[in-house]
JSON list of C-alpha atoms in Angstrom, two decimals:
[
{"chain": "A", "resi": 191, "resn": "UNK", "atom": "CA", "xyz": [4.53, 5.47, 28.68]},
{"chain": "A", "resi": 192, "resn": "UNK", "atom": "CA", "xyz": [4.12, 3.45, 31.87]},
{"chain": "A", "resi": 193, "resn": "UNK", "atom": "CA", "xyz": [1.98, 0.85, 30.07]},
{"chain": "A", "resi": 194, "resn": "UNK", "atom": "CA", "xyz": [4.52, 0.62, 27.26]},
{"chain": "A", "resi": 195, "resn": "UNK", "atom": "CA", "xyz": [7.40, 0.00, 29.73]},
{"chain": "A", "resi": 196, "resn": "UNK", "atom": "CA", "xyz": [5.44, -2.68, 31.53]},
{"chain": "A", "resi": 197, "resn": "UNK", "atom": "CA", "xyz": [4.68, -4.42, 28.21]},
{"chain": "A", "resi": 198, "resn": "UNK", "atom": "CA", "xyz": [8.37, -4.31, 27.23]},
{"chain": "A", "resi": 199, "resn": "UNK", "atom": "CA", "xyz": [9.48, -5.61, 30.62]},
{"chain": "A", "resi": 200, "resn": "UNK", "atom": "CA", "xyz": [7.05, -8.49, 30.27]},
{"chain": "A", "resi": 201, "resn": "UNK", "atom": "CA", "xyz": [8.27, -9.20, 26.71]},
{"chain": "A", "resi": 202, "resn": "UNK", "atom": "CA", "xyz": [11.85, -9.38, 27.97]},
{"chain": "A", "resi": 203, "resn": "UNK", "atom": "CA", "xyz": [11.00, -11.66, 30.90]},
{"chain": "A", "resi": 204, "resn": "UNK", "atom": "CA", "xyz": [8.93, -14.03, 28.73]},
{"chain": "A", "resi": 205, "resn": "UNK", "atom": "CA", "xyz": [11.24, -13.74, 25.68]},
{"chain": "A", "resi": 206, "resn": "UNK", "atom": "CA", "xyz": [8.34, -12.60, 23.56]},
{"chain": "A", "resi": 207, "resn": "UNK", "atom": "CA", "xyz": [9.13, -11.04, 20.16]},
{"chain": "A", "resi": 208, "resn": "UNK", "atom": "CA", "xyz": [8.01, -7.43, 19.67]},
{"chain": "A", "resi": 209, "resn": "UNK", "atom": "CA", "xyz": [6.89, -5.79, 16.40]},
{"chain": "A", "resi": 210, "resn": "UNK", "atom": "CA", "xyz": [7.77, -2.11, 16.26]},
{"chain": "A", "resi": 211, "resn": "UNK", "atom": "CA", "xyz": [5.38, -0.14, 14.06]},
{"chain": "A", "resi": 212, "resn": "UNK", "atom": "CA", "xyz": [6.21, 3.24, 12.48]},
{"chain": "A", "resi": 213, "resn": "UNK", "atom": "CA", "xyz": [4.15, 5.53, 10.24]},
{"chain": "A", "resi": 214, "resn": "UNK", "atom": "CA", "xyz": [4.50, 5.42, 6.45]},
{"chain": "A", "resi": 215, "resn": "UNK", "atom": "CA", "xyz": [6.93, 8.30, 6.21]},
{"chain": "A", "resi": 216, "resn": "UNK", "atom": "CA", "xyz": [10.66, 8.69, 6.58]},
{"chain": "A", "resi": 217, "resn": "UNK", "atom": "CA", "xyz": [10.43, 9.80, 10.24]},
{"chain": "A", "resi": 218, "resn": "UNK", "atom": "CA", "xyz": [8.36, 6.75, 11.15]},
{"chain": "A", "resi": 219, "resn": "UNK", "atom": "CA", "xyz": [10.79, 4.40, 9.42]},
{"chain": "A", "resi": 220, "resn": "UNK", "atom": "CA", "xyz": [13.81, 5.93, 11.18]},
{"chain": "A", "resi": 221, "resn": "UNK", "atom": "CA", "xyz": [12.07, 5.91, 14.54]},
{"chain": "A", "resi": 222, "resn": "UNK", "atom": "CA", "xyz": [11.00, 2.28, 14.33]},
{"chain": "A", "resi": 223, "resn": "UNK", "atom": "CA", "xyz": [14.46, 1.21, 13.20]},
{"chain": "A", "resi": 224, "resn": "UNK", "atom": "CA", "xyz": [16.25, 3.10, 16.00]},
{"chain": "A", "resi": 225, "resn": "UNK", "atom": "CA", "xyz": [13.78, 1.79, 18.60]},
{"chain": "A", "resi": 226, "resn": "UNK", "atom": "CA", "xyz": [14.27, -1.76, 17.36]},
{"chain": "A", "resi": 227, "resn": "UNK", "atom": "CA", "xyz": [18.02, -1.47, 17.73]},
{"chain": "A", "resi": 228, "resn": "UNK", "atom": "CA", "xyz": [17.62, -0.09, 21.26]},
{"chain": "A", "resi": 229, "resn": "UNK", "atom": "CA", "xyz": [15.24, -2.87, 22.27]},
{"chain": "A", "resi": 230, "resn": "UNK", "atom": "CA", "xyz": [17.63, -5.51, 20.95]},
{"chain": "A", "resi": 231, "resn": "UNK", "atom": "CA", "xyz": [20.41, -4.05, 23.10]},
{"chain": "A", "resi": 232, "resn": "UNK", "atom": "CA", "xyz": [18.02, -4.32, 26.03]},
{"chain": "A", "resi": 233, "resn": "UNK", "atom": "CA", "xyz": [17.59, -8.05, 25.29]},
{"chain": "A", "resi": 234, "resn": "UNK", "atom": "CA", "xyz": [14.24, -7.96, 23.51]},
{"chain": "A", "resi": 235, "resn": "UNK", "atom": "CA", "xyz": [13.77, -9.73, 20.17]},
{"chain": "A", "resi": 236, "resn": "UNK", "atom": "CA", "xyz": [12.31, -6.74, 18.33]},
{"chain": "A", "resi": 237, "resn": "UNK", "atom": "CA", "xyz": [11.53, -6.45, 14.60]},
{"chain": "A", "resi": 238, "resn": "UNK", "atom": "CA", "xyz": [10.44, -3.19, 12.93]},
{"chain": "A", "resi": 239, "resn": "UNK", "atom": "CA", "xyz": [7.41, -3.01, 10.64]},
{"chain": "A", "resi": 240, "resn": "UNK", "atom": "CA", "xyz": [8.92, -1.33, 7.62]},
{"chain": "A", "resi": 241, "resn": "UNK", "atom": "CA", "xyz": [6.97, -0.15, 4.55]},
{"chain": "A", "resi": 242, "resn": "UNK", "atom": "CA", "xyz": [9.09, -0.83, 1.46]},
{"chain": "A", "resi": 243, "resn": "UNK", "atom": "CA", "xyz": [8.62, 2.79, 0.44]},
{"chain": "A", "resi": 244, "resn": "UNK", "atom": "CA", "xyz": [8.73, 5.63, 2.93]},
{"chain": "A", "resi": 245, "resn": "UNK", "atom": "CA", "xyz": [6.09, 8.02, 1.68]},
{"chain": "A", "resi": 246, "resn": "UNK", "atom": "CA", "xyz": [7.74, 10.42, -0.76]},
{"chain": "A", "resi": 247, "resn": "UNK", "atom": "CA", "xyz": [11.25, 9.07, -0.09]},
{"chain": "A", "resi": 248, "resn": "UNK", "atom": "CA", "xyz": [11.55, 5.94, -2.22]},
{"chain": "A", "resi": 249, "resn": "UNK", "atom": "CA", "xyz": [12.60, 2.48, -0.98]},
{"chain": "A", "resi": 250, "resn": "UNK", "atom": "CA", "xyz": [13.98, 2.12, 2.50]},
{"chain": "A", "resi": 251, "resn": "UNK", "atom": "CA", "xyz": [17.30, 0.55, 1.50]},
{"chain": "A", "resi": 252, "resn": "UNK", "atom": "CA", "xyz": [19.27, 1.93, 4.42]},
{"chain": "A", "resi": 253, "resn": "UNK", "atom": "CA", "xyz": [16.56, 1.02, 6.93]},
{"chain": "A", "resi": 254, "resn": "UNK", "atom": "CA", "xyz": [16.52, -2.61, 5.68]},
{"chain": "A", "resi": 255, "resn": "UNK", "atom": "CA", "xyz": [20.31, -2.93, 5.67]},
{"chain": "A", "resi": 256, "resn": "UNK", "atom": "CA", "xyz": [20.48, -1.53, 9.21]},
{"chain": "A", "resi": 257, "resn": "UNK", "atom": "CA", "xyz": [18.52, -4.56, 10.47]},
{"chain": "A", "resi": 258, "resn": "UNK", "atom": "CA", "xyz": [21.43, -6.90, 9.81]},
{"chain": "A", "resi": 259, "resn": "UNK", "atom": "CA", "xyz": [19.12, -9.86, 9.50]},
{"chain": "A", "resi": 260, "resn": "UNK", "atom": "CA", "xyz": [17.22, -11.71, 6.74]},
{"chain": "A", "resi": 261, "resn": "UNK", "atom": "CA", "xyz": [13.77, -10.39, 6.02]},
{"chain": "A", "resi": 262, "resn": "UNK", "atom": "CA", "xyz": [10.99, -10.95, 3.50]},
{"chain": "A", "resi": 263, "resn": "UNK", "atom": "CA", "xyz": [8.57, -8.30, 2.22]},
{"chain": "A", "resi": 264, "resn": "UNK", "atom": "CA", "xyz": [5.02, -9.54, 1.68]},
{"chain": "A", "resi": 265, "resn": "UNK", "atom": "CA", "xyz": [2.84, -8.11, -1.14]},
{"chain": "A", "resi": 266, "resn": "UNK", "atom": "CA", "xyz": [5.55, -5.66, -2.26]},
{"chain": "A", "resi": 267, "resn": "UNK", "atom": "CA", "xyz": [8.19, -6.24, -4.92]},
{"chain": "A", "resi": 268, "resn": "UNK", "atom": "CA", "xyz": [11.78, -5.71, -3.73]},
{"chain": "A", "resi": 269, "resn": "UNK", "atom": "CA", "xyz": [13.41, -7.22, -6.81]},
{"chain": "A", "resi": 270, "resn": "UNK", "atom": "CA", "xyz": [14.47, -3.85, -8.22]},
{"chain": "A", "resi": 271, "resn": "UNK", "atom": "CA", "xyz": [16.76, -3.14, -5.29]},
{"chain": "A", "resi": 272, "resn": "UNK", "atom": "CA", "xyz": [19.79, -4.98, -3.92]},
{"chain": "A", "resi": 273, "resn": "UNK", "atom": "CA", "xyz": [19.03, -5.21, -0.24]},
{"chain": "A", "resi": 274, "resn": "UNK", "atom": "CA", "xyz": [21.43, -8.05, 0.29]},
{"chain": "A", "resi": 275, "resn": "UNK", "atom": "CA", "xyz": [19.49, -9.51, 3.18]},
{"chain": "A", "resi": 276, "resn": "UNK", "atom": "CA", "xyz": [15.96, -9.14, 1.87]},
{"chain": "A", "resi": 277, "resn": "UNK", "atom": "CA", "xyz": [13.62, -10.93, -0.51]},
{"chain": "A", "resi": 278, "resn": "UNK", "atom": "CA", "xyz": [9.95, -10.49, -1.41]},
{"chain": "A", "resi": 279, "resn": "UNK", "atom": "CA", "xyz": [6.77, -12.28, -2.44]},
{"chain": "A", "resi": 280, "resn": "UNK", "atom": "CA", "xyz": [4.27, -10.33, -4.54]},
{"chain": "A", "resi": 281, "resn": "UNK", "atom": "CA", "xyz": [1.77, -10.55, -7.40]},
{"chain": "A", "resi": 282, "resn": "UNK", "atom": "CA", "xyz": [2.24, -8.93, -10.82]},
{"chain": "A", "resi": 283, "resn": "UNK", "atom": "CA", "xyz": [1.14, -5.44, -9.77]},
{"chain": "A", "resi": 284, "resn": "UNK", "atom": "CA", "xyz": [1.69, -4.05, -13.23]},
{"chain": "A", "resi": 285, "resn": "UNK", "atom": "CA", "xyz": [-0.67, -6.53, -14.89]},
{"chain": "A", "resi": 286, "resn": "UNK", "atom": "CA", "xyz": [-3.27, -6.33, -12.13]},
{"chain": "A", "resi": 287, "resn": "UNK", "atom": "CA", "xyz": [-3.55, -2.52, -12.22]},
{"chain": "A", "resi": 288, "resn": "UNK", "atom": "CA", "xyz": [-3.61, -2.53, -16.01]},
{"chain": "A", "resi": 289, "resn": "UNK", "atom": "CA", "xyz": [-6.48, -5.05, -16.00]},
{"chain": "A", "resi": 290, "resn": "UNK", "atom": "CA", "xyz": [-8.51, -2.77, -13.71]},
{"chain": "A", "resi": 291, "resn": "UNK", "atom": "CA", "xyz": [-8.10, 0.21, -16.03]},
{"chain": "A", "resi": 292, "resn": "UNK", "atom": "CA", "xyz": [-8.82, -1.89, -19.15]},
{"chain": "A", "resi": 293, "resn": "UNK", "atom": "CA", "xyz": [-12.00, -3.13, -17.55]},
{"chain": "A", "resi": 294, "resn": "UNK", "atom": "CA", "xyz": [-13.17, 0.37, -16.61]},
{"chain": "A", "resi": 295, "resn": "UNK", "atom": "CA", "xyz": [-12.42, 1.66, -20.13]},
{"chain": "A", "resi": 296, "resn": "UNK", "atom": "CA", "xyz": [-14.34, -1.25, -21.65]},
{"chain": "A", "resi": 297, "resn": "UNK", "atom": "CA", "xyz": [-17.32, -0.22, -19.55]},
{"chain": "A", "resi": 298, "resn": "UNK", "atom": "CA", "xyz": [-17.23, 3.22, -21.10]},
{"chain": "A", "resi": 299, "resn": "UNK", "atom": "CA", "xyz": [-15.20, 5.16, -18.51]},
{"chain": "A", "resi": 300, "resn": "UNK", "atom": "CA", "xyz": [-12.63, 7.67, -19.76]},
{"chain": "A", "resi": 301, "resn": "UNK", "atom": "CA", "xyz": [-12.67, 10.28, -16.98]},
{"chain": "A", "resi": 302, "resn": "UNK", "atom": "CA", "xyz": [-10.87, 8.00, -14.52]},
{"chain": "A", "resi": 303, "resn": "UNK", "atom": "CA", "xyz": [-9.09, 9.27, -11.40]},
{"chain": "A", "resi": 304, "resn": "UNK", "atom": "CA", "xyz": [-6.16, 7.42, -9.91]},
{"chain": "A", "resi": 305, "resn": "UNK", "atom": "CA", "xyz": [-5.46, 7.65, -6.16]},
{"chain": "A", "resi": 306, "resn": "UNK", "atom": "CA", "xyz": [-1.96, 6.50, -5.24]},
{"chain": "A", "resi": 307, "resn": "UNK", "atom": "CA", "xyz": [1.37, 7.50, -3.73]},
{"chain": "A", "resi": 308, "resn": "UNK", "atom": "CA", "xyz": [4.26, 9.51, -5.13]},
{"chain": "A", "resi": 309, "resn": "UNK", "atom": "CA", "xyz": [4.81, 8.78, -8.80]},
{"chain": "A", "resi": 310, "resn": "UNK", "atom": "CA", "xyz": [8.38, 7.45, -9.08]},
{"chain": "A", "resi": 311, "resn": "UNK", "atom": "CA", "xyz": [8.33, 4.89, -11.93]},
{"chain": "A", "resi": 312, "resn": "UNK", "atom": "CA", "xyz": [12.08, 4.33, -11.79]},
{"chain": "A", "resi": 313, "resn": "UNK", "atom": "CA", "xyz": [11.93, 2.90, -8.30]},
{"chain": "A", "resi": 314, "resn": "UNK", "atom": "CA", "xyz": [10.28, -0.36, -9.31]},
{"chain": "A", "resi": 315, "resn": "UNK", "atom": "CA", "xyz": [8.30, -1.13, -6.13]},
{"chain": "A", "resi": 316, "resn": "UNK", "atom": "CA", "xyz": [4.68, -2.32, -6.13]},
{"chain": "A", "resi": 317, "resn": "UNK", "atom": "CA", "xyz": [3.02, 1.08, -6.23]},
{"chain": "A", "resi": 318, "resn": "UNK", "atom": "CA", "xyz": [5.27, 2.22, -9.07]},
{"chain": "A", "resi": 319, "resn": "UNK", "atom": "CA", "xyz": [4.41, -1.00, -10.92]},
{"chain": "A", "resi": 320, "resn": "UNK", "atom": "CA", "xyz": [0.72, -0.27, -10.47]},
{"chain": "A", "resi": 321, "resn": "UNK", "atom": "CA", "xyz": [1.19, 3.26, -11.74]},
{"chain": "A", "resi": 322, "resn": "UNK", "atom": "CA", "xyz": [3.03, 2.06, -14.84]},
{"chain": "A", "resi": 323, "resn": "UNK", "atom": "CA", "xyz": [0.33, -0.61, -15.39]},
{"chain": "A", "resi": 324, "resn": "UNK", "atom": "CA", "xyz": [-2.27, 2.15, -15.41]},
{"chain": "A", "resi": 325, "resn": "UNK", "atom": "CA", "xyz": [-0.34, 4.28, -17.86]},
{"chain": "A", "resi": 326, "resn": "UNK", "atom": "CA", "xyz": [0.25, 1.33, -20.21]},
{"chain": "A", "resi": 327, "resn": "UNK", "atom": "CA", "xyz": [-3.47, 0.45, -20.15]},
{"chain": "A", "resi": 328, "resn": "UNK", "atom": "CA", "xyz": [-4.43, 3.98, -21.21]},
{"chain": "A", "resi": 329, "resn": "UNK", "atom": "CA", "xyz": [-1.82, 3.94, -24.03]},
{"chain": "A", "resi": 330, "resn": "UNK", "atom": "CA", "xyz": [-3.01, 0.50, -25.25]},
{"chain": "A", "resi": 331, "resn": "UNK", "atom": "CA", "xyz": [-6.59, 1.78, -25.34]},
{"chain": "A", "resi": 332, "resn": "UNK", "atom": "CA", "xyz": [-5.44, 4.79, -27.46]},
{"chain": "A", "resi": 333, "resn": "UNK", "atom": "CA", "xyz": [-6.27, 7.24, -24.69]},
{"chain": "A", "resi": 334, "resn": "UNK", "atom": "CA", "xyz": [-4.25, 10.01, -23.08]},
{"chain": "A", "resi": 335, "resn": "UNK", "atom": "CA", "xyz": [-4.40, 10.06, -19.32]},
{"chain": "A", "resi": 336, "resn": "UNK", "atom": "CA", "xyz": [-5.30, 13.44, -17.84]},
{"chain": "A", "resi": 337, "resn": "UNK", "atom": "CA", "xyz": [-2.43, 14.04, -15.44]},
{"chain": "A", "resi": 338, "resn": "UNK", "atom": "CA", "xyz": [-4.65, 16.22, -13.30]},
{"chain": "A", "resi": 339, "resn": "UNK", "atom": "CA", "xyz": [-6.66, 13.15, -12.40]},
{"chain": "A", "resi": 340, "resn": "UNK", "atom": "CA", "xyz": [-3.77, 11.53, -10.54]},
{"chain": "A", "resi": 341, "resn": "UNK", "atom": "CA", "xyz": [-4.10, 12.18, -6.79]},
{"chain": "A", "resi": 342, "resn": "UNK", "atom": "CA", "xyz": [-1.15, 11.62, -4.44]},
{"chain": "A", "resi": 343, "resn": "UNK", "atom": "CA", "xyz": [-2.64, 10.70, -1.10]},
{"chain": "A", "resi": 344, "resn": "UNK", "atom": "CA", "xyz": [-1.70, 9.17, 2.24]},
{"chain": "A", "resi": 345, "resn": "UNK", "atom": "CA", "xyz": [-2.70, 5.53, 2.50]},
{"chain": "A", "resi": 346, "resn": "UNK", "atom": "CA", "xyz": [-5.21, 6.12, 5.32]},
{"chain": "A", "resi": 347, "resn": "UNK", "atom": "CA", "xyz": [-8.96, 6.58, 5.51]},
{"chain": "A", "resi": 348, "resn": "UNK", "atom": "CA", "xyz": [-8.68, 10.19, 6.59]},
{"chain": "A", "resi": 349, "resn": "UNK", "atom": "CA", "xyz": [-5.93, 10.98, 4.10]},
{"chain": "A", "resi": 350, "resn": "UNK", "atom": "CA", "xyz": [-7.92, 9.53, 1.21]},
{"chain": "A", "resi": 351, "resn": "UNK", "atom": "CA", "xyz": [-11.12, 11.21, 2.38]},
{"chain": "A", "resi": 352, "resn": "UNK", "atom": "CA", "xyz": [-9.50, 14.62, 2.54]},
{"chain": "A", "resi": 353, "resn": "UNK", "atom": "CA", "xyz": [-7.75, 14.16, -0.83]},
{"chain": "A", "resi": 354, "resn": "UNK", "atom": "CA", "xyz": [-10.99, 13.00, -2.41]},
{"chain": "A", "resi": 355, "resn": "UNK", "atom": "CA", "xyz": [-12.99, 15.97, -1.15]},
{"chain": "A", "resi": 356, "resn": "UNK", "atom": "CA", "xyz": [-10.44, 18.41, -2.62]},
{"chain": "A", "resi": 357, "resn": "UNK", "atom": "CA", "xyz": [-10.08, 16.53, -5.90]},
{"chain": "A", "resi": 358, "resn": "UNK", "atom": "CA", "xyz": [-13.77, 15.92, -6.54]},
{"chain": "A", "resi": 359, "resn": "UNK", "atom": "CA", "xyz": [-14.62, 19.58, -5.93]},
{"chain": "A", "resi": 360, "resn": "UNK", "atom": "CA", "xyz": [-12.38, 20.38, -8.93]},
{"chain": "A", "resi": 361, "resn": "UNK", "atom": "CA", "xyz": [-13.11, 17.32, -11.06]},
{"chain": "A", "resi": 362, "resn": "UNK", "atom": "CA", "xyz": [-16.81, 16.71, -10.50]},
{"chain": "A", "resi": 363, "resn": "UNK", "atom": "CA", "xyz": [-17.15, 15.01, -13.91]},
{"chain": "A", "resi": 364, "resn": "UNK", "atom": "CA", "xyz": [-15.11, 11.98, -12.76]},
{"chain": "A", "resi": 365, "resn": "UNK", "atom": "CA", "xyz": [-16.98, 8.75, -13.43]},
{"chain": "A", "resi": 366, "resn": "UNK", "atom": "CA", "xyz": [-14.52, 6.19, -12.03]},
{"chain": "A", "resi": 367, "resn": "UNK", "atom": "CA", "xyz": [-11.78, 5.99, -9.42]},
{"chain": "A", "resi": 368, "resn": "UNK", "atom": "CA", "xyz": [-8.99, 3.41, -9.15]},
{"chain": "A", "resi": 369, "resn": "UNK", "atom": "CA", "xyz": [-7.47, 3.49, -5.69]},
{"chain": "A", "resi": 370, "resn": "UNK", "atom": "CA", "xyz": [-4.16, 1.69, -5.14]},
{"chain": "A", "resi": 371, "resn": "UNK", "atom": "CA", "xyz": [-5.34, 0.25, -1.84]},
{"chain": "A", "resi": 372, "resn": "UNK", "atom": "CA", "xyz": [-8.70, -0.75, -0.30]},
{"chain": "A", "resi": 373, "resn": "UNK", "atom": "CA", "xyz": [-8.17, 1.70, 2.53]},
{"chain": "A", "resi": 374, "resn": "UNK", "atom": "CA", "xyz": [-7.89, 4.58, 0.08]},
{"chain": "A", "resi": 375, "resn": "UNK", "atom": "CA", "xyz": [-10.91, 3.31, -1.87]},
{"chain": "A", "resi": 376, "resn": "UNK", "atom": "CA", "xyz": [-13.06, 3.33, 1.27]},
{"chain": "A", "resi": 377, "resn": "UNK", "atom": "CA", "xyz": [-11.95, 6.84, 2.14]},
{"chain": "A", "resi": 378, "resn": "UNK", "atom": "CA", "xyz": [-12.86, 7.95, -1.38]},
{"chain": "A", "resi": 379, "resn": "UNK", "atom": "CA", "xyz": [-16.28, 6.28, -1.17]},
{"chain": "A", "resi": 380, "resn": "UNK", "atom": "CA", "xyz": [-17.10, 8.04, 2.07]},
{"chain": "A", "resi": 381, "resn": "UNK", "atom": "CA", "xyz": [-16.09, 11.37, 0.51]},
{"chain": "A", "resi": 382, "resn": "UNK", "atom": "CA", "xyz": [-18.34, 10.68, -2.49]},
{"chain": "A", "resi": 383, "resn": "UNK", "atom": "CA", "xyz": [-21.22, 9.76, -0.19]},
{"chain": "A", "resi": 384, "resn": "UNK", "atom": "CA", "xyz": [-20.81, 12.96, 1.89]},
{"chain": "A", "resi": 385, "resn": "UNK", "atom": "CA", "xyz": [-20.80, 15.01, -1.36]},
{"chain": "A", "resi": 386, "resn": "UNK", "atom": "CA", "xyz": [-24.04, 13.41, -2.54]},
{"chain": "A", "resi": 387, "resn": "UNK", "atom": "CA", "xyz": [-22.53, 11.07, -5.10]},
{"chain": "A", "resi": 388, "resn": "UNK", "atom": "CA", "xyz": [-23.63, 7.45, -5.25]},
{"chain": "A", "resi": 389, "resn": "UNK", "atom": "CA", "xyz": [-21.30, 4.47, -5.68]},
{"chain": "A", "resi": 390, "resn": "UNK", "atom": "CA", "xyz": [-21.51, 2.76, -8.13]},
{"chain": "A", "resi": 391, "resn": "UNK", "atom": "CA", "xyz": [-24.49, 4.54, -9.74]},
{"chain": "A", "resi": 392, "resn": "UNK", "atom": "CA", "xyz": [-22.69, 7.90, -10.15]},
{"chain": "A", "resi": 393, "resn": "UNK", "atom": "CA", "xyz": [-19.04, 6.94, -9.74]},
{"chain": "A", "resi": 394, "resn": "UNK", "atom": "CA", "xyz": [-17.42, 3.50, -9.90]},
{"chain": "A", "resi": 395, "resn": "UNK", "atom": "CA", "xyz": [-14.65, 2.83, -7.39]},
{"chain": "A", "resi": 396, "resn": "UNK", "atom": "CA", "xyz": [-12.14, 0.03, -7.58]},
{"chain": "A", "resi": 397, "resn": "UNK", "atom": "CA", "xyz": [-9.65, -0.81, -4.83]},
{"chain": "A", "resi": 398, "resn": "UNK", "atom": "CA", "xyz": [-6.57, -3.03, -4.49]},
{"chain": "A", "resi": 399, "resn": "UNK", "atom": "CA", "xyz": [-5.65, -5.68, -1.93]},
{"chain": "A", "resi": 400, "resn": "UNK", "atom": "CA", "xyz": [-8.87, -7.56, -1.05]},
{"chain": "A", "resi": 401, "resn": "UNK", "atom": "CA", "xyz": [-8.95, -6.64, 2.64]},
{"chain": "A", "resi": 402, "resn": "UNK", "atom": "CA", "xyz": [-11.49, -8.28, 4.97]},
{"chain": "A", "resi": 403, "resn": "UNK", "atom": "CA", "xyz": [-13.15, -4.96, 5.75]},
{"chain": "A", "resi": 404, "resn": "UNK", "atom": "CA", "xyz": [-13.89, -4.34, 2.08]},
{"chain": "A", "resi": 405, "resn": "UNK", "atom": "CA", "xyz": [-16.08, -7.47, 1.94]},
{"chain": "A", "resi": 406, "resn": "UNK", "atom": "CA", "xyz": [-18.37, -5.96, 4.57]},
{"chain": "A", "resi": 407, "resn": "UNK", "atom": "CA", "xyz": [-18.20, -2.35, 3.44]},
{"chain": "A", "resi": 408, "resn": "UNK", "atom": "CA", "xyz": [-21.39, -0.79, 1.97]},
{"chain": "A", "resi": 409, "resn": "UNK", "atom": "CA", "xyz": [-21.30, -1.02, -0.95]},
{"chain": "A", "resi": 410, "resn": "UNK", "atom": "CA", "xyz": [-19.21, -4.16, -1.05]},
{"chain": "A", "resi": 411, "resn": "UNK", "atom": "CA", "xyz": [-15.81, -3.08, -2.40]},
{"chain": "A", "resi": 412, "resn": "UNK", "atom": "CA", "xyz": [-14.73, -4.03, -5.94]},
{"chain": "A", "resi": 413, "resn": "UNK", "atom": "CA", "xyz": [-11.02, -4.78, -5.67]},
{"chain": "A", "resi": 414, "resn": "UNK", "atom": "CA", "xyz": [-7.98, -6.73, -6.77]},
{"chain": "A", "resi": 415, "resn": "UNK", "atom": "CA", "xyz": [-7.86, -9.56, -4.20]},
{"chain": "A", "resi": 416, "resn": "UNK", "atom": "CA", "xyz": [-4.35, -10.68, -3.40]},
{"chain": "A", "resi": 417, "resn": "UNK", "atom": "CA", "xyz": [-3.86, -14.40, -2.50]},
{"chain": "A", "resi": 418, "resn": "UNK", "atom": "CA", "xyz": [-2.68, -13.58, 1.02]},
{"chain": "A", "resi": 419, "resn": "UNK", "atom": "CA", "xyz": [-2.72, -17.17, 2.37]},
{"chain": "A", "resi": 420, "resn": "UNK", "atom": "CA", "xyz": [-0.55, -18.48, -0.47]},
{"chain": "A", "resi": 421, "resn": "UNK", "atom": "CA", "xyz": [1.75, -15.46, -0.24]},
{"chain": "A", "resi": 422, "resn": "UNK", "atom": "CA", "xyz": [2.13, -15.84, 3.55]},
{"chain": "A", "resi": 423, "resn": "UNK", "atom": "CA", "xyz": [3.08, -19.51, 3.09]},
{"chain": "A", "resi": 424, "resn": "UNK", "atom": "CA", "xyz": [5.65, -18.61, 0.44]},
{"chain": "A", "resi": 425, "resn": "UNK", "atom": "CA", "xyz": [7.07, -15.83, 2.65]},
{"chain": "A", "resi": 426, "resn": "UNK", "atom": "CA", "xyz": [7.69, -18.36, 5.42]},
{"chain": "A", "resi": 427, "resn": "UNK", "atom": "CA", "xyz": [9.30, -20.78, 2.98]},
{"chain": "A", "resi": 428, "resn": "UNK", "atom": "CA", "xyz": [11.54, -18.09, 1.54]},
{"chain": "A", "resi": 429, "resn": "UNK", "atom": "CA", "xyz": [12.58, -16.81, 4.97]},
{"chain": "A", "resi": 430, "resn": "UNK", "atom": "CA", "xyz": [13.31, -20.34, 6.18]},
{"chain": "A", "resi": 431, "resn": "UNK", "atom": "CA", "xyz": [15.46, -20.93, 3.11]},
{"chain": "A", "resi": 432, "resn": "UNK", "atom": "CA", "xyz": [17.35, -17.68, 3.76]},
{"chain": "A", "resi": 433, "resn": "UNK", "atom": "CA", "xyz": [17.98, -18.64, 7.37]},
{"chain": "A", "resi": 434, "resn": "UNK", "atom": "CA", "xyz": [19.00, -22.23, 6.68]},
{"chain": "A", "resi": 435, "resn": "UNK", "atom": "CA", "xyz": [20.97, -21.76, 3.47]},
{"chain": "A", "resi": 436, "resn": "UNK", "atom": "CA", "xyz": [22.17, -18.15, 3.77]}
]
């Protein structure tokens, strides 16, 4: 606590912006929002790091509105919600996820597991779009997705690892995994390795995001690589436009 107070005192004295990070659940979102408001009253230019979806609780509409300032979500689609003060820059998550599944099916995989978040297709955020893209790809291939092969997991290495160990013990015949983030994919690969399964010889694993770590992971991660440089530039342009032209 003492170190944190010294950092905040320094940020106030030097007028340095502070990013407040909360976990990907509703408690983390509320805590980071409340702390941001307190820091602002203290004279610190604080901004909360808010996931568009609090795990299991849908989009954080109230948390975003509470900021009272323009903001732009990067890599997640906020178009399905009227935030008023928010915009977003993202890829076509539906098409990207569908392409992954289509490619796996074309390679002969039918026992495909999907590792993602809560399935709420009416919400319309990026993870829901990926889920619907997966379901549409199965339907277009004339296949019925085995609902038991959808795994709701936390988007962390440990969370994915634990979920994979439990799932794979029950569904040992799985030949491919599509993880809705690279972090989840790497957790799954470690679980497979610890269970004596080889990737990709025994099980193919496909991630999503194109993170730097995935390029140096063993084996090198197959993934949907998002154009982060282009998206970051567009986010700045959108935010500038929001600030200058309301």
